[in-house]
mmCIF file of N, CA and C in Angstrom:
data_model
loop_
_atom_site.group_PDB
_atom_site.id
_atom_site.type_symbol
_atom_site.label_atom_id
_atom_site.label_comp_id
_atom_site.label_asym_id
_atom_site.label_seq_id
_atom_site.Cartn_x
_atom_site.Cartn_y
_atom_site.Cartn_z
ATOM 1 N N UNK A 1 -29.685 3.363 -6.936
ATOM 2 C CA UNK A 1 -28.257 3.531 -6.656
ATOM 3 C C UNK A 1 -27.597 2.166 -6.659
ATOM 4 N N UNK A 2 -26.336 2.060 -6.851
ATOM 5 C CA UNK A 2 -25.630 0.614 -6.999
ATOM 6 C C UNK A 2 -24.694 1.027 -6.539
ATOM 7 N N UNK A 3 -23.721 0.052 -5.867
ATOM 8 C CA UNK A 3 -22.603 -0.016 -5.040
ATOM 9 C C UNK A 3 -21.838 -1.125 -5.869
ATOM 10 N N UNK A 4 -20.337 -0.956 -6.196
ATOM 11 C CA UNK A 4 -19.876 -1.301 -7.191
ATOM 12 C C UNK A 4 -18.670 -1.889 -6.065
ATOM 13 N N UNK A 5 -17.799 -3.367 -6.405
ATOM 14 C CA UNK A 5 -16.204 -3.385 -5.944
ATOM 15 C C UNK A 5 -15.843 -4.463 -6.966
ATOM 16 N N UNK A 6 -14.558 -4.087 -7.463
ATOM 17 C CA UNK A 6 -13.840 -4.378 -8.074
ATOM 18 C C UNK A 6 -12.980 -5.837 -7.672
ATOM 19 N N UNK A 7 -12.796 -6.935 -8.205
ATOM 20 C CA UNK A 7 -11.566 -7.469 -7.888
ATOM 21 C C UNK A 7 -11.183 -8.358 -8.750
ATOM 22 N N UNK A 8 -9.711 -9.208 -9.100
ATOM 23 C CA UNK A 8 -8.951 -9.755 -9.820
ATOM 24 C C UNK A 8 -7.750 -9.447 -10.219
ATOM 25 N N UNK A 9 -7.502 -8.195 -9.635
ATOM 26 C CA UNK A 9 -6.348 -7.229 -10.280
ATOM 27 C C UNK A 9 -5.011 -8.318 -9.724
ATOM 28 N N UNK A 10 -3.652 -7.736 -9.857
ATOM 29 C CA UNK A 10 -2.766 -8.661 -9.643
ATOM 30 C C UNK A 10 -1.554 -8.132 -10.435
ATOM 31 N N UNK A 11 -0.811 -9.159 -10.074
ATOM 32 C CA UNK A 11 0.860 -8.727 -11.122
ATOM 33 C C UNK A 11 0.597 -10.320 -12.311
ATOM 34 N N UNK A 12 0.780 -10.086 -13.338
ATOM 35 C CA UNK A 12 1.304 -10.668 -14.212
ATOM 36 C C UNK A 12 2.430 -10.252 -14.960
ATOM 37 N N UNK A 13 2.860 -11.055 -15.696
ATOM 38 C CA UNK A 13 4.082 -11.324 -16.736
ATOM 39 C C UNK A 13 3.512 -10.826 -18.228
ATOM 40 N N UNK A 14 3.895 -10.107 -18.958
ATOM 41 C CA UNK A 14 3.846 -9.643 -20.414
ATOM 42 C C UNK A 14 3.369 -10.876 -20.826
ATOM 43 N N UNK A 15 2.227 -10.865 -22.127
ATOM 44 C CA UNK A 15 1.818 -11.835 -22.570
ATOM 45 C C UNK A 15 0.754 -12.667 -21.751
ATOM 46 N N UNK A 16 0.405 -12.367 -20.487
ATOM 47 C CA UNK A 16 -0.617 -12.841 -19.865
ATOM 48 C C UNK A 16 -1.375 -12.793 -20.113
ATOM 49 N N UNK A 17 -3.046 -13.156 -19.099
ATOM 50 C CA UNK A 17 -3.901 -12.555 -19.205
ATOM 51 C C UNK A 17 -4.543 -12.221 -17.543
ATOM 52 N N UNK A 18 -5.428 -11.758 -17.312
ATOM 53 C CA UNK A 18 -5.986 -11.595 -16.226
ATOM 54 C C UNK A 18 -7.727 -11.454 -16.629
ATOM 55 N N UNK A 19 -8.512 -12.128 -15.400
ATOM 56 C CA UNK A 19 -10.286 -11.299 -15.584
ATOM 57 C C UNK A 19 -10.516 -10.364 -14.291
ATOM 58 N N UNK A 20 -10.648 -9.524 -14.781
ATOM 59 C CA UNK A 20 -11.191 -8.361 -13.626
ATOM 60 C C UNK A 20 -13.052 -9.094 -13.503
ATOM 61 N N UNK A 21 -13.198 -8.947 -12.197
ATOM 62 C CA UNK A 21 -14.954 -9.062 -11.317
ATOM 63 C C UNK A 21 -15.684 -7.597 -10.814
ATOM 64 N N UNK A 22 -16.600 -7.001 -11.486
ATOM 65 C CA UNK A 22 -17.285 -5.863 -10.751
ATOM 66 C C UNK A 22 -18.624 -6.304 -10.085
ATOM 67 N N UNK A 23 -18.673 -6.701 -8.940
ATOM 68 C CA UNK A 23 -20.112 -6.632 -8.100
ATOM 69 C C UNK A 23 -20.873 -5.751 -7.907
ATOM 70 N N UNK A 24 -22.042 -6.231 -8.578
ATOM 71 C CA UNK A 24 -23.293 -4.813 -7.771
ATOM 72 C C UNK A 24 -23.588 -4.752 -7.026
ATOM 73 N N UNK A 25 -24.122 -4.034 -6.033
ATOM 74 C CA UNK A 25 -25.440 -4.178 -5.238
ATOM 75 C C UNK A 25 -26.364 -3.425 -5.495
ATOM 76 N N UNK A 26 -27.409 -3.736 -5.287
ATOM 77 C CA UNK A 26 -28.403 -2.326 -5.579
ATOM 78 C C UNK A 26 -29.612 -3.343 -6.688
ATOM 79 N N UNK A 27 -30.266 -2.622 -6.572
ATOM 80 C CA UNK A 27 -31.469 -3.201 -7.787
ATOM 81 C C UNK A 27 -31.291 -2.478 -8.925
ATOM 82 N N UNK A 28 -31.689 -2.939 -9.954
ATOM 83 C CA UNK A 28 -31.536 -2.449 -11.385
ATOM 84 C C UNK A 28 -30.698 -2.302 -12.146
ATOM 85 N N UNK A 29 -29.617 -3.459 -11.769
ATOM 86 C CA UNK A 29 -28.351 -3.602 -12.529
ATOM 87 C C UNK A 29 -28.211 -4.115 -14.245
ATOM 88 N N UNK A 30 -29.540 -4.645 -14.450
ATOM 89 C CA UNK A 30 -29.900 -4.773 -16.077
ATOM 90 C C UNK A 30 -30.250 -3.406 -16.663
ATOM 91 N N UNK A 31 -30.569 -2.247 -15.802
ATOM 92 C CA UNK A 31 -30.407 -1.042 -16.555
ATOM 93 C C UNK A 31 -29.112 0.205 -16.557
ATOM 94 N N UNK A 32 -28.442 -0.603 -16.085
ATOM 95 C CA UNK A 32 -27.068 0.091 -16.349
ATOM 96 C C UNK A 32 -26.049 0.032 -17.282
ATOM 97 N N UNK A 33 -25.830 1.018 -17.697
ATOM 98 C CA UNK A 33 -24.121 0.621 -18.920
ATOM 99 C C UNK A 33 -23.399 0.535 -18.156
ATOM 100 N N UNK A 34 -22.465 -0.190 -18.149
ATOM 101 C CA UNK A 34 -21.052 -0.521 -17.474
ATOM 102 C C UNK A 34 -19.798 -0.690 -17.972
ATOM 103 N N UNK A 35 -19.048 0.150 -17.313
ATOM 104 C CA UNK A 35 -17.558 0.566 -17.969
ATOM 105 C C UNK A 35 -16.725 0.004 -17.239
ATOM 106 N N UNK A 36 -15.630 -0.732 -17.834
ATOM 107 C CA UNK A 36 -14.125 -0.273 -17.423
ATOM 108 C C UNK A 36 -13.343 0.438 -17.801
ATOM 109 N N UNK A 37 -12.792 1.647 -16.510
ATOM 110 C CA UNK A 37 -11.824 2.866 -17.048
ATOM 111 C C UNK A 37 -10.348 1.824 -15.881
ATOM 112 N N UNK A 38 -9.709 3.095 -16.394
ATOM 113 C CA UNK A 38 -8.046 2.337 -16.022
ATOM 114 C C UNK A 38 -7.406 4.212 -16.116
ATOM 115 N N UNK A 39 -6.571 4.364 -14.875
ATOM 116 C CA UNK A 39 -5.777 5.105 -14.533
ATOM 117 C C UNK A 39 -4.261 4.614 -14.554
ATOM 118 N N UNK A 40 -3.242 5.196 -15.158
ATOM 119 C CA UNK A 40 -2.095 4.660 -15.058
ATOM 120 C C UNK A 40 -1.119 6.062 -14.172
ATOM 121 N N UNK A 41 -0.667 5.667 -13.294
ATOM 122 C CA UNK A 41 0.371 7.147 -12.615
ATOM 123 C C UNK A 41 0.554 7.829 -13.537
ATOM 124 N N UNK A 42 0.365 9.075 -13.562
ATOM 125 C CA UNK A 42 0.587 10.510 -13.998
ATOM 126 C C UNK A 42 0.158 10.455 -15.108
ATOM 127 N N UNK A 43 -1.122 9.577 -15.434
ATOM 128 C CA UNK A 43 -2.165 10.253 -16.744
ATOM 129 C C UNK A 43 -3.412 10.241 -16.138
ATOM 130 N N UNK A 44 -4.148 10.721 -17.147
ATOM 131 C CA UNK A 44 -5.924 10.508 -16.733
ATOM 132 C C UNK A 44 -6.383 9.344 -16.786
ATOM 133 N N UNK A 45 -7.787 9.432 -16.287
ATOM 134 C CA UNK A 45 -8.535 8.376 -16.117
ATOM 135 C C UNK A 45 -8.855 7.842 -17.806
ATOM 136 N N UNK A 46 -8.928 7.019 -18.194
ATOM 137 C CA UNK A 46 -9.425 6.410 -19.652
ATOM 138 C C UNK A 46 -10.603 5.445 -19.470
ATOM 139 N N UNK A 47 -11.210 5.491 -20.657
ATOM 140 C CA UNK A 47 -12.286 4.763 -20.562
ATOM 141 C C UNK A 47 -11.455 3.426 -21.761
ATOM 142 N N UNK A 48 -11.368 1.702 -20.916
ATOM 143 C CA UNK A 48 -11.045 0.898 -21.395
ATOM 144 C C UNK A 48 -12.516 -0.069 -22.521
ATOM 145 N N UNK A 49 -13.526 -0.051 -22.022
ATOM 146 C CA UNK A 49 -14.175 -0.768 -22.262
ATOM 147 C C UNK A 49 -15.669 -0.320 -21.665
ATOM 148 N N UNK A 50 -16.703 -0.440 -22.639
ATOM 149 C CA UNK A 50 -18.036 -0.536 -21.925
ATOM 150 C C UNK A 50 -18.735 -1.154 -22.805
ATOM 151 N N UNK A 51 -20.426 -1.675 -22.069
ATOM 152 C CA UNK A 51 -20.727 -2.239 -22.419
ATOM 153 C C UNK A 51 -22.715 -1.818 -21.981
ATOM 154 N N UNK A 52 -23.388 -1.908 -23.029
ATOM 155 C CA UNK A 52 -24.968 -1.273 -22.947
ATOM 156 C C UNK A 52 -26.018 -2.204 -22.179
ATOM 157 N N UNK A 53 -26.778 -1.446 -21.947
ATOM 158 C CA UNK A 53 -28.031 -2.634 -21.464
ATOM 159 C C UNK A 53 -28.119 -4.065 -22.174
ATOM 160 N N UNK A 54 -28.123 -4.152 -23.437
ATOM 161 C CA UNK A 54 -28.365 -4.777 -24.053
ATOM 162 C C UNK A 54 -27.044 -6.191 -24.599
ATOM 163 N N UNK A 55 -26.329 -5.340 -24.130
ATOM 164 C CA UNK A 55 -24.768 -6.200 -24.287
ATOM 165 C C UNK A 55 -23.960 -5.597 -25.877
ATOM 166 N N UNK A 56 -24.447 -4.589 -26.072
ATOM 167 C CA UNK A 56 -23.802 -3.842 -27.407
ATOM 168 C C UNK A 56 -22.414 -3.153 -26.664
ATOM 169 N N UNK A 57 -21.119 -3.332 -26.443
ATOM 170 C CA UNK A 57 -19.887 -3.453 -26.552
ATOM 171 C C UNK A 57 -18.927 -2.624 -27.425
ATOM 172 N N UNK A 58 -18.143 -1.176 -26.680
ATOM 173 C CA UNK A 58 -17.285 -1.257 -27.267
ATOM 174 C C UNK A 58 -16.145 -0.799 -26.594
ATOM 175 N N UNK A 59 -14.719 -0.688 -27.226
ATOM 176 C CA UNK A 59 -13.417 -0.891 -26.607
ATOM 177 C C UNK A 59 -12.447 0.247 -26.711
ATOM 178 N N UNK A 60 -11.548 0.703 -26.284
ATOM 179 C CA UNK A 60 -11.112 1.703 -26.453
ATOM 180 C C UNK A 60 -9.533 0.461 -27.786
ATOM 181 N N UNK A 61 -8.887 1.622 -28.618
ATOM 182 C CA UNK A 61 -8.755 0.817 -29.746
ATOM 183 C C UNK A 61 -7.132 0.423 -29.124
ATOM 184 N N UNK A 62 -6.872 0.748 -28.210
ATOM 185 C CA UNK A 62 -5.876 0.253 -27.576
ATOM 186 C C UNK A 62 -5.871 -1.301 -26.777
ATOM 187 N N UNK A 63 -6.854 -1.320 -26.722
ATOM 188 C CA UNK A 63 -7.431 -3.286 -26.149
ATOM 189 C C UNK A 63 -7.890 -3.840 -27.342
ATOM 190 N N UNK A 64 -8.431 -3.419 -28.549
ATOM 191 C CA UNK A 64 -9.435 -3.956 -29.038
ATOM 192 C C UNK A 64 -8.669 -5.659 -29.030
ATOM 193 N N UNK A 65 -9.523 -6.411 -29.561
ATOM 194 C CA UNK A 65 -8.494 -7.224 -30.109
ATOM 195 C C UNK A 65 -8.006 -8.779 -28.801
ATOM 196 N N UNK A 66 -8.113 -7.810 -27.497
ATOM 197 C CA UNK A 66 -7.428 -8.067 -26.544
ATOM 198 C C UNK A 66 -7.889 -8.190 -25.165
ATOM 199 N N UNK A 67 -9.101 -7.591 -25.062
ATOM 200 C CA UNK A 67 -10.261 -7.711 -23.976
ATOM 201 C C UNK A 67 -11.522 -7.956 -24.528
ATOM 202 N N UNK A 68 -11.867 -8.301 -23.445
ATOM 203 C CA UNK A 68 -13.573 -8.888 -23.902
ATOM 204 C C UNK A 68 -14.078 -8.430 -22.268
ATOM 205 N N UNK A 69 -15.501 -7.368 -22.786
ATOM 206 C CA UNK A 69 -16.106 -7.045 -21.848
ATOM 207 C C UNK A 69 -17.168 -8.220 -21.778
ATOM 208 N N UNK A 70 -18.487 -8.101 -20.813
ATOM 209 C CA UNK A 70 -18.981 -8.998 -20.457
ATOM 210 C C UNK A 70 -20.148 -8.697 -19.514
ATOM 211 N N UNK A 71 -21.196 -8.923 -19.245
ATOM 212 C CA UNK A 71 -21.610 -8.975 -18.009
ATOM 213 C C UNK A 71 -23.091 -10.129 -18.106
ATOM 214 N N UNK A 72 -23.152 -10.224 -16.823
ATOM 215 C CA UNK A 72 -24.323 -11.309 -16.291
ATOM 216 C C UNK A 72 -25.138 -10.500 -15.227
ATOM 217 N N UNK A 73 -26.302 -10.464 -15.793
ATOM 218 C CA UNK A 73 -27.341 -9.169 -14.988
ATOM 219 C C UNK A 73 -28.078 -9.909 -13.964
ATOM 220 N N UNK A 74 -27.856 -12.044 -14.129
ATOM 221 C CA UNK A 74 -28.672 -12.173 -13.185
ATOM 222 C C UNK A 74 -27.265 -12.301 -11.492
ATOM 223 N N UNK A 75 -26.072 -12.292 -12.414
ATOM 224 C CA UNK A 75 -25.285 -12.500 -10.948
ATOM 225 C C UNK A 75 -24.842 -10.924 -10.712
ATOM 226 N N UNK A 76 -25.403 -9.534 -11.014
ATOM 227 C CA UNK A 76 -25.203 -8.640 -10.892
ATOM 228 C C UNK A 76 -23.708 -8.304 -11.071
ATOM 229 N N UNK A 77 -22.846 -8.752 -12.274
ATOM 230 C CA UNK A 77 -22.181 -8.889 -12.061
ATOM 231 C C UNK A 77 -21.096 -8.181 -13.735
ATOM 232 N N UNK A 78 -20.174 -7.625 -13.693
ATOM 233 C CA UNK A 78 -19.392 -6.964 -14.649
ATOM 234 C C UNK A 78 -18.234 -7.653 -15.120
ATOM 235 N N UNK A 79 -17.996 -8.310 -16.010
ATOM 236 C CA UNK A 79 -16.561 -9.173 -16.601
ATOM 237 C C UNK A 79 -15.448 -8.346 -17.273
ATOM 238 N N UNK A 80 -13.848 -8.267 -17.153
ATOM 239 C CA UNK A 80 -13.289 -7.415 -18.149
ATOM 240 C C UNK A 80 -12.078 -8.798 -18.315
ATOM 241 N N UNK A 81 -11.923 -9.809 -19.167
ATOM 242 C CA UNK A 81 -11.071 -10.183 -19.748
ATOM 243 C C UNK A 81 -10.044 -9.786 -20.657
ATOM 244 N N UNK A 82 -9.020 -10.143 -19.798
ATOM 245 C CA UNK A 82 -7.789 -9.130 -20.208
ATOM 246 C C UNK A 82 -6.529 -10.442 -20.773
ATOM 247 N N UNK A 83 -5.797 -10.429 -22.252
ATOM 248 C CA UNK A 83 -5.344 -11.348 -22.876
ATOM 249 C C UNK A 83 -4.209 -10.431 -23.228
ATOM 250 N N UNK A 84 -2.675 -11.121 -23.220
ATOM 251 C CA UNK A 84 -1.977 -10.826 -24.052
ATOM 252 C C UNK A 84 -1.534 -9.525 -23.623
ATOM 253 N N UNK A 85 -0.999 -9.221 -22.151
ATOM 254 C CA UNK A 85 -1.191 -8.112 -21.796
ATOM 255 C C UNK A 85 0.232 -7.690 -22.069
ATOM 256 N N UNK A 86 0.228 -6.160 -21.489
ATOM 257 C CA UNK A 86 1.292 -5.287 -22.183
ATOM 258 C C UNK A 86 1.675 -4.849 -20.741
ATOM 259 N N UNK A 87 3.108 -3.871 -20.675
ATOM 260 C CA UNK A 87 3.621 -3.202 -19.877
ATOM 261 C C UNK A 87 2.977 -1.634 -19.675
ATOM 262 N N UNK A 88 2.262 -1.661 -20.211
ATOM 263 C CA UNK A 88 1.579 -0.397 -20.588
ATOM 264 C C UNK A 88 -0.026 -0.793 -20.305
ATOM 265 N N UNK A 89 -0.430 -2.048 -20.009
ATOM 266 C CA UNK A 89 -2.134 -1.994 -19.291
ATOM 267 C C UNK A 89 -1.790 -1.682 -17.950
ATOM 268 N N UNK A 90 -0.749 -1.824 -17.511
ATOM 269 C CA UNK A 90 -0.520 -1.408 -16.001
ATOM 270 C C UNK A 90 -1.013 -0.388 -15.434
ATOM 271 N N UNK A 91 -2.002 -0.036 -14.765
ATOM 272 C CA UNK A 91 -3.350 0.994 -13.771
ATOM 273 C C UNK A 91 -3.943 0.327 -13.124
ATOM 274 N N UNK A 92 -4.652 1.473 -12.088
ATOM 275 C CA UNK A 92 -5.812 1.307 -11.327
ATOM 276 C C UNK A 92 -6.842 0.820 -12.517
ATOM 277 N N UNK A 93 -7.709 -0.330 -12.415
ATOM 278 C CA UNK A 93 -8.393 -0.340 -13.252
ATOM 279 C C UNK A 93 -9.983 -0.298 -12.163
ATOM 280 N N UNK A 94 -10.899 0.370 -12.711
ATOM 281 C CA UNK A 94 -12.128 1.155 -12.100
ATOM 282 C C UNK A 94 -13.006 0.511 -12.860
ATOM 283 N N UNK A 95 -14.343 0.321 -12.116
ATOM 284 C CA UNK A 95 -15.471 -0.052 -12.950
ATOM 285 C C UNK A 95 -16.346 0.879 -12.928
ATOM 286 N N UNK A 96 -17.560 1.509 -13.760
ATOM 287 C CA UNK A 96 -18.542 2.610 -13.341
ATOM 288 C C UNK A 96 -19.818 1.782 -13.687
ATOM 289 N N UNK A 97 -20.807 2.139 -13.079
ATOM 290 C CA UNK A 97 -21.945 2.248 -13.870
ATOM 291 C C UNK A 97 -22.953 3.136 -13.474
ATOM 292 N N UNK A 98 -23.354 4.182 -14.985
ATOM 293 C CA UNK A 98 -24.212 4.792 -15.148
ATOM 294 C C UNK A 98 -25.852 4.507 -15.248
ATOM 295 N N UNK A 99 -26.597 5.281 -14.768
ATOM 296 C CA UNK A 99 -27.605 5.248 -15.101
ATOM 297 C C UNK A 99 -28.493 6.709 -14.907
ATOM 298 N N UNK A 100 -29.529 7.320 -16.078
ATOM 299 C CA UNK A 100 -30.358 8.167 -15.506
ATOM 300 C C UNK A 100 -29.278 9.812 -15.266
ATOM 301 N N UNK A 101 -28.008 9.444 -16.134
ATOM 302 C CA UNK A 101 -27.042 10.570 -16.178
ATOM 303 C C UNK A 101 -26.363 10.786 -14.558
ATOM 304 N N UNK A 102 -26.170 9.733 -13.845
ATOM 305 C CA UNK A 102 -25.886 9.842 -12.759
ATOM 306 C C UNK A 102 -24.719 8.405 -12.850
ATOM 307 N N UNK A 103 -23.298 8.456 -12.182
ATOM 308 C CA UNK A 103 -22.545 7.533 -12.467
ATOM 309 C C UNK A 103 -22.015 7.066 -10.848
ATOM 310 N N UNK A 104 -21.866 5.804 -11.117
ATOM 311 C CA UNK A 104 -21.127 5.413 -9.783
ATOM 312 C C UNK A 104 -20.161 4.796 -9.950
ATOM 313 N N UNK A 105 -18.561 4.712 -8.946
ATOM 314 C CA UNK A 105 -17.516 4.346 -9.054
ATOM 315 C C UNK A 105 -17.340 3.080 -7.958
ATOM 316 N N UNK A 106 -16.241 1.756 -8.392
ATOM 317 C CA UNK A 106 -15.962 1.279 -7.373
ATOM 318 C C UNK A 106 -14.372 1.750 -6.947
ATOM 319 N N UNK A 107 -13.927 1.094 -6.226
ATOM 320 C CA UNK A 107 -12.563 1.395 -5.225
ATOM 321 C C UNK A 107 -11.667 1.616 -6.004
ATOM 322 N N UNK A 108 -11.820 0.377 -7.346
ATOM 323 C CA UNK A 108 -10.590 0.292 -8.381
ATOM 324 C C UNK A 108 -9.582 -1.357 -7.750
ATOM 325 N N UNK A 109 -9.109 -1.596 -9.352
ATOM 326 C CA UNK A 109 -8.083 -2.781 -8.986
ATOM 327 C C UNK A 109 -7.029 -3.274 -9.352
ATOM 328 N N UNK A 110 -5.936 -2.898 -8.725
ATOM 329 C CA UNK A 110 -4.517 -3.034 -9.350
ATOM 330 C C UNK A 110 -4.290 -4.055 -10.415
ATOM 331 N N UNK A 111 -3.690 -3.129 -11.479
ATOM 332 C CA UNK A 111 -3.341 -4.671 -12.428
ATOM 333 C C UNK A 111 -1.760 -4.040 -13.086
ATOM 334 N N UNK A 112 -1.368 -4.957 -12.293
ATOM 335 C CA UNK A 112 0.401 -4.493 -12.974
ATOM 336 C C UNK A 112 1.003 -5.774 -14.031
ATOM 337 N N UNK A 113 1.420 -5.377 -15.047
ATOM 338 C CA UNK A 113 2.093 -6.118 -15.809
ATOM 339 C C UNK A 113 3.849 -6.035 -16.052
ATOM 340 N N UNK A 114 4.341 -7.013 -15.336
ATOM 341 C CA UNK A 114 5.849 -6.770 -15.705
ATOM 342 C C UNK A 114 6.649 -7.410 -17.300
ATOM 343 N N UNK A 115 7.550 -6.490 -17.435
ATOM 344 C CA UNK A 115 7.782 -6.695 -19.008
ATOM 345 C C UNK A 115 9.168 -7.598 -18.833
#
């Protein structure tokens, strides 16, 4: 099991950037895929970004271009670099990680962009 929290979120200005931080705890964080999803008020949850055991990477085609996922398995740790941002990345942004068909969520972390 892994215990996940989120942080970096924040207000920026259009054209920014921001890095979101997901912490693990738990053992066996080199065998997890790890996602960033993003909720924006009154839509669903989306999947922004994930990334495989192995560091094979991919993006939802609305970031491409524009985030860079990331992670470091010895600081247990999840990267979402966020460039060039829009009025429209504005959500809860969530980290998961799966393993073994079983998924875990953290708290989530505000990221507002003003236009």
């Amino acid at each position: 099991q892994v215990q996940l929290v989120e942080s970096g979120g924040g207000l920026v200005q259009s054209g920014g950037s921001l890095t979101l931080s997901c912490a693990a705890s738990g053992s066996m964080f080199n065998m997890y895929v790890m996602g960033w999803y993003r909720q924006a008020p009154g839509k669903q949850r989306e999947l922004v970004a994930q990334i495989m055991r192995g560091g094979l990477a991919n993006y939802a085609d609305s970031v491409k271009g524009r985030f860079t996922i990331s992670r470091d398995n010895a600081k247990n740790t999840v990267y979402l670099q966020m460039s060039s941002l829009k009025p429209e990345d504005t959500a809860i942004y969530y980290c998961k990680g799966s393993r073994l068909g079983l998924d875990y969520w953290g708290q989530g972390t505000q990221v507002t962009v003003s236009s």
